mmCIF file of C-alpha atoms in Angstrom:
data_model
loop_
_atom_site.group_PDB
_atom_site.id
_atom_site.type_symbol
_atom_site.label_atom_id
_atom_site.label_comp_id
_atom_site.label_asym_id
_atom_site.label_seq_id
_atom_site.Cartn_x
_atom_site.Cartn_y
_atom_site.Cartn_z
ATOM 1 C CA MET Y 164 34.916 43.992 148.744
ATOM 2 C CA SER Y 165 36.122 45.338 145.646
ATOM 3 C CA LEU Y 166 34.478 44.524 142.361
ATOM 4 C CA VAL Y 167 35.617 45.731 138.671
ATOM 5 C CA PHE Y 168 33.164 44.600 135.916
ATOM 6 C CA TYR Y 169 34.608 44.511 132.372
ATOM 7 C CA TRP Y 170 31.877 44.694 130.132
ATOM 8 C CA HIS Y 171 30.601 46.101 126.525
ATOM 9 C CA PRO Y 172 27.076 47.349 126.128
ATOM 10 C CA MET Y 173 24.551 45.244 124.014
ATOM 11 C CA SER Y 174 27.148 42.122 124.580
ATOM 12 C CA SER Y 175 27.176 39.027 126.700
ATOM 13 C CA ALA Y 176 28.014 41.109 129.415
ATOM 14 C CA THR Y 177 24.606 42.723 129.447
ATOM 15 C CA PRO Y 178 22.884 40.186 131.660
ATOM 16 C CA ILE Y 179 25.668 40.573 134.377
ATOM 17 C CA ALA Y 180 25.127 44.387 134.057
ATOM 18 C CA CYS Y 181 21.313 43.618 134.743
ATOM 19 C CA ALA Y 182 21.926 41.530 137.560
ATOM 20 C CA LEU Y 183 24.196 43.949 139.147
ATOM 21 C CA ALA Y 184 21.682 46.768 138.544
ATOM 22 C CA GLU Y 185 19.066 44.563 140.142
ATOM 23 C CA LEU Y 186 20.973 43.799 143.205
ATOM 24 C CA ALA Y 187 22.378 47.178 143.528
ATOM 25 C CA VAL Y 188 25.955 45.991 143.669
ATOM 26 C CA PRO Y 189 28.750 48.822 143.943
ATOM 27 C CA HIS Y 190 31.164 48.220 141.503
ATOM 28 C CA GLU Y 191 33.803 49.907 139.074
ATOM 29 C CA ARG Y 192 32.876 49.665 135.374
ATOM 30 C CA VAL Y 193 35.762 49.343 132.694
ATOM 31 C CA ARG Y 194 34.438 49.423 129.103
ATOM 32 C CA ILE Y 195 36.145 47.005 126.776
ATOM 33 C CA ASP Y 196 35.807 48.067 123.126
ATOM 34 C CA ILE Y 197 35.039 44.638 121.430
ATOM 35 C CA ARG Y 198 34.473 46.239 117.953
ATOM 36 C CA ALA Y 199 38.131 47.788 118.349
ATOM 37 C CA GLY Y 200 39.569 44.280 119.335
ATOM 38 C CA GLU Y 201 40.715 45.635 123.097
ATOM 39 C CA GLN Y 202 39.352 41.995 124.193
ATOM 40 C CA ARG Y 203 42.331 40.662 122.626
ATOM 41 C CA THR Y 204 45.166 43.009 124.096
ATOM 42 C CA ALA Y 205 47.758 41.704 126.374
ATOM 43 C CA ASP Y 206 46.540 43.822 129.262
ATOM 44 C CA TYR Y 207 42.925 42.424 129.078
ATOM 45 C CA LEU Y 208 44.099 39.088 128.244
ATOM 46 C CA ALA Y 209 46.365 39.154 131.411
ATOM 47 C CA ILE Y 210 42.960 39.742 133.359
ATOM 48 C CA ASN Y 211 40.688 37.255 131.424
ATOM 49 C CA PRO Y 212 42.709 34.845 129.297
ATOM 50 C CA ASN Y 213 39.372 33.662 127.458
ATOM 51 C CA GLY Y 214 39.578 37.201 125.579
ATOM 52 C CA LYS Y 215 35.824 38.073 125.808
ATOM 53 C CA VAL Y 216 33.625 39.875 128.077
ATOM 54 C CA PRO Y 217 32.051 39.825 130.607
ATOM 55 C CA CYS Y 218 34.766 39.585 133.482
ATOM 56 C CA LEU Y 219 34.131 40.371 136.850
ATOM 57 C CA VAL Y 220 37.210 40.806 139.165
ATOM 58 C CA VAL Y 221 36.861 40.288 142.915
ATOM 59 C CA ASP Y 222 39.462 41.391 145.383
ATOM 60 C CA GLY Y 223 41.918 41.074 142.640
ATOM 61 C CA THR Y 224 40.583 37.400 141.294
ATOM 62 C CA PRO Y 225 38.932 37.454 137.763
ATOM 63 C CA MET Y 226 36.055 35.382 136.978
ATOM 64 C CA PHE Y 227 35.316 35.201 133.211
ATOM 65 C CA GLU Y 228 32.216 33.057 132.279
ATOM 66 C CA ALA Y 229 28.834 34.633 132.738
ATOM 67 C CA LEU Y 230 27.301 31.737 134.181
ATOM 68 C CA ALA Y 231 29.756 31.378 137.094
ATOM 69 C CA ILE Y 232 29.582 35.196 137.574
ATOM 70 C CA HIS Y 233 25.652 35.010 137.854
ATOM 71 C CA LEU Y 234 25.887 32.086 140.575
ATOM 72 C CA TRP Y 235 28.548 33.974 142.368
ATOM 73 C CA LEU Y 236 26.508 37.130 142.367
ATOM 74 C CA GLY Y 237 23.279 35.199 143.672
ATOM 75 C CA GLU Y 238 25.274 33.322 146.371
ATOM 76 C CA HIS Y 239 27.101 36.533 147.557
ATOM 77 C CA HIS Y 240 24.482 39.213 147.090
ATOM 78 C CA GLY Y 241 21.073 37.826 145.891
ATOM 79 C CA VAL Y 242 20.375 35.942 149.144
ATOM 80 C CA ALA Y 243 20.174 38.839 151.234
ATOM 81 C CA LYS Y 244 18.104 40.768 148.772
ATOM 82 C CA GLY Y 245 15.505 37.893 148.537
ATOM 83 C CA LEU Y 246 16.416 37.336 144.648
ATOM 84 C CA TRP Y 247 18.507 34.092 145.232
ATOM 85 C CA PRO Y 248 17.553 31.194 147.423
ATOM 86 C CA GLN Y 249 19.616 30.082 150.452
ATOM 87 C CA ASP Y 250 22.041 27.442 150.557
ATOM 88 C CA GLY Y 251 20.824 24.171 151.376
ATOM 89 C CA THR Y 252 17.146 24.664 150.035
ATOM 90 C CA PRO Y 253 15.597 22.754 147.188
ATOM 91 C CA ALA Y 254 14.988 26.426 145.550
ATOM 92 C CA ARG Y 255 18.872 26.698 145.466
ATOM 93 C CA LEU Y 256 19.113 23.385 143.598
ATOM 94 C CA GLU Y 257 16.541 24.378 141.190
ATOM 95 C CA ALA Y 258 17.931 27.865 140.719
ATOM 96 C CA MET Y 259 21.598 26.345 139.676
ATOM 97 C CA SER Y 260 19.689 23.982 137.321
ATOM 98 C CA TRP Y 261 17.786 26.287 135.606
ATOM 99 C CA CYS Y 262 20.555 28.810 135.040
ATOM 100 C CA THR Y 263 22.842 26.063 133.847
ATOM 101 C CA TRP Y 264 20.228 24.848 131.632
ATOM 102 C CA ALA Y 265 19.623 28.414 129.951
ATOM 103 C CA TYR Y 266 23.369 28.891 129.475
ATOM 104 C CA VAL Y 267 24.572 25.266 128.597
ATOM 105 C CA THR Y 268 21.401 23.456 127.148
ATOM 106 C CA TYR Y 269 19.340 26.240 125.466
ATOM 107 C CA GLY Y 270 22.334 28.537 124.810
ATOM 108 C CA ALA Y 271 24.099 25.644 122.792
ATOM 109 C CA VAL Y 272 20.970 25.325 120.654
ATOM 110 C CA ILE Y 273 20.786 29.111 119.956
ATOM 111 C CA GLY Y 274 24.449 29.452 119.205
ATOM 112 C CA ARG Y 275 23.956 26.677 116.410
ATOM 113 C CA VAL Y 276 20.967 28.591 115.142
ATOM 114 C CA TRP Y 277 22.882 32.015 114.938
ATOM 115 C CA LEU Y 278 25.838 30.292 113.184
ATOM 116 C CA ALA Y 279 23.447 28.547 110.733
ATOM 117 C CA THR Y 280 21.899 32.062 109.827
ATOM 118 C CA THR Y 281 24.767 34.536 109.879
ATOM 119 C CA ASP Y 282 28.131 32.713 109.378
ATOM 120 C CA ASP Y 283 29.123 32.775 105.965
ATOM 121 C CA ALA Y 284 30.948 29.626 106.191
ATOM 122 C CA LEU Y 285 28.491 27.602 108.266
ATOM 123 C CA ARG Y 286 25.230 29.278 106.934
ATOM 124 C CA HIS Y 287 22.698 26.266 106.139
ATOM 125 C CA ALA Y 288 18.810 26.487 106.074
ATOM 126 C CA ASP Y 289 18.329 22.977 106.903
ATOM 127 C CA HIS Y 290 20.631 23.215 110.044
ATOM 128 C CA ALA Y 291 18.893 26.708 111.124
ATOM 129 C CA ALA Y 292 15.726 25.003 110.751
ATOM 130 C CA ALA Y 293 16.751 22.045 112.835
ATOM 131 C CA GLY Y 294 17.962 24.438 115.662
ATOM 132 C CA ILE Y 295 14.819 26.010 115.864
ATOM 133 C CA ARG Y 296 12.950 22.609 116.197
ATOM 134 C CA ALA Y 297 15.325 21.857 118.955
ATOM 135 C CA ALA Y 298 14.687 25.287 120.514
ATOM 136 C CA ASN Y 299 10.885 24.700 120.451
ATOM 137 C CA GLU Y 300 11.375 21.391 122.269
ATOM 138 C CA LEU Y 301 13.347 23.149 125.029
ATOM 139 C CA LEU Y 302 10.744 25.988 125.201
ATOM 140 C CA ASP Y 303 8.099 23.204 125.543
ATOM 141 C CA VAL Y 304 10.102 22.400 128.937
ATOM 142 C CA LEU Y 305 10.038 25.895 130.074
ATOM 143 C CA GLU Y 306 6.376 26.358 128.999
ATOM 144 C CA ALA Y 307 5.801 23.535 131.283
ATOM 145 C CA ARG Y 308 7.122 25.250 134.181
ATOM 146 C CA LEU Y 309 5.810 28.605 133.723
ATOM 147 C CA SER Y 310 1.987 27.165 133.184
ATOM 148 C CA GLU Y 311 2.163 26.218 136.916
ATOM 149 C CA GLN Y 312 3.783 29.186 138.349
ATOM 150 C CA PRO Y 313 4.371 32.928 137.402
ATOM 151 C CA TRP Y 314 7.853 32.924 137.881
ATOM 152 C CA MET Y 315 11.021 30.484 137.467
ATOM 153 C CA LEU Y 316 11.035 29.597 141.175
ATOM 154 C CA GLY Y 317 7.521 30.138 142.224
ATOM 155 C CA GLU Y 318 5.456 33.362 143.178
ATOM 156 C CA ALA Y 319 8.079 35.832 143.131
ATOM 157 C CA TYR Y 320 10.756 37.225 140.799
ATOM 158 C CA SER Y 321 14.416 36.226 141.215
ATOM 159 C CA LEU Y 322 17.791 36.182 139.618
ATOM 160 C CA VAL Y 323 16.826 33.003 137.796
ATOM 161 C CA ASP Y 324 14.312 34.466 135.689
ATOM 162 C CA LEU Y 325 16.857 37.453 134.843
ATOM 163 C CA VAL Y 326 19.289 34.843 133.780
ATOM 164 C CA VAL Y 327 17.083 32.353 132.046
ATOM 165 C CA GLY Y 328 15.112 35.214 130.240
ATOM 166 C CA LYS Y 329 18.168 37.072 129.046
ATOM 167 C CA VAL Y 330 19.042 33.861 127.005
ATOM 168 C CA VAL Y 331 15.429 33.204 125.922
ATOM 169 C CA GLY Y 332 15.194 36.705 124.749
ATOM 170 C CA TYR Y 333 18.511 36.558 122.970
ATOM 171 C CA GLY Y 334 17.018 33.453 121.232
ATOM 172 C CA THR Y 335 13.929 35.540 120.003
ATOM 173 C CA PHE Y 336 16.631 38.015 118.268
ATOM 174 C CA VAL Y 337 18.409 35.305 116.171
ATOM 175 C CA GLY Y 338 14.991 33.437 115.144
ATOM 176 C CA ALA Y 339 13.784 31.400 118.030
ATOM 177 C CA ALA Y 340 10.492 33.008 118.672
ATOM 178 C CA VAL Y 341 8.281 32.356 121.906
ATOM 179 C CA ASP Y 342 4.906 32.991 120.168
ATOM 180 C CA ALA Y 343 3.860 29.421 120.275
ATOM 181 C CA HIS Y 344 4.600 29.396 123.869
ATOM 182 C CA PRO Y 345 1.897 31.691 125.604
ATOM 183 C CA ALA Y 346 3.329 31.297 129.363
ATOM 184 C CA VAL Y 347 7.007 31.811 128.264
ATOM 185 C CA ALA Y 348 6.119 34.990 126.067
ATOM 186 C CA ALA Y 349 3.774 36.355 128.830
ATOM 187 C CA TRP Y 350 6.638 35.656 131.494
ATOM 188 C CA LEU Y 351 9.222 37.346 128.949
ATOM 189 C CA GLY Y 352 7.052 40.286 128.498
ATOM 190 C CA GLN Y 353 6.933 41.039 132.271
ATOM 191 C CA LEU Y 354 10.765 40.495 132.712
ATOM 192 C CA GLN Y 355 11.621 42.694 129.803
ATOM 193 C CA ALA Y 356 9.448 45.411 131.248
ATOM 194 C CA ARG Y 357 11.591 45.488 134.485
ATOM 195 C CA PRO Y 358 13.489 48.841 134.819
ATOM 196 C CA VAL Y 359 16.943 47.085 134.781
ATOM 197 C CA MET Y 360 16.024 45.480 131.617
ATOM 198 C CA GLN Y 361 15.588 48.823 129.657
ATOM 199 C CA GLY Y 362 18.408 50.572 127.640
ATOM 200 C CA GLU Y 363 21.683 49.593 126.834
ATOM 201 C CA MET Y 364 23.388 47.781 129.390
#
């Protein structure tokens, strides 16, 4: 199987880079300089019409949403490594639910916070505060989960921890702190200490 990974360091492609490293999946890596606008060139748009990173080309067919790539990597490479649950199991349903929760539900809230604190046209203190409150309510849900078990799916680390942890970790960067959620904070600390999470990916 041929895999070509289009990425830029310290971007939304970083979680995919970490997953590929965690799984030790052989792949070719192509750096797209998003600061220079390479993601908007005709050549790149022909591969990824969304004009963003990450993109993973699998045997010539591109995938261009991080969540889709994560789920595909889990299914095709994670099961054999013990880092993704088998199809047809309750844990597989939980894995899909929590990964989607991270990118869609929590990620949307964090996106609102980021815009309300950094975008000149949308900057608004009240909107930012409302976003932080919404993030804390969602962190309550995650806290309840991690208060019962050390990792997202139980006693062992999985790609679900990487996926959820990367989104929650980015949330702390934009102002959604986890200090009031001790189980989340402890889990996030363990996750960020893993070797694949170190350095620029």
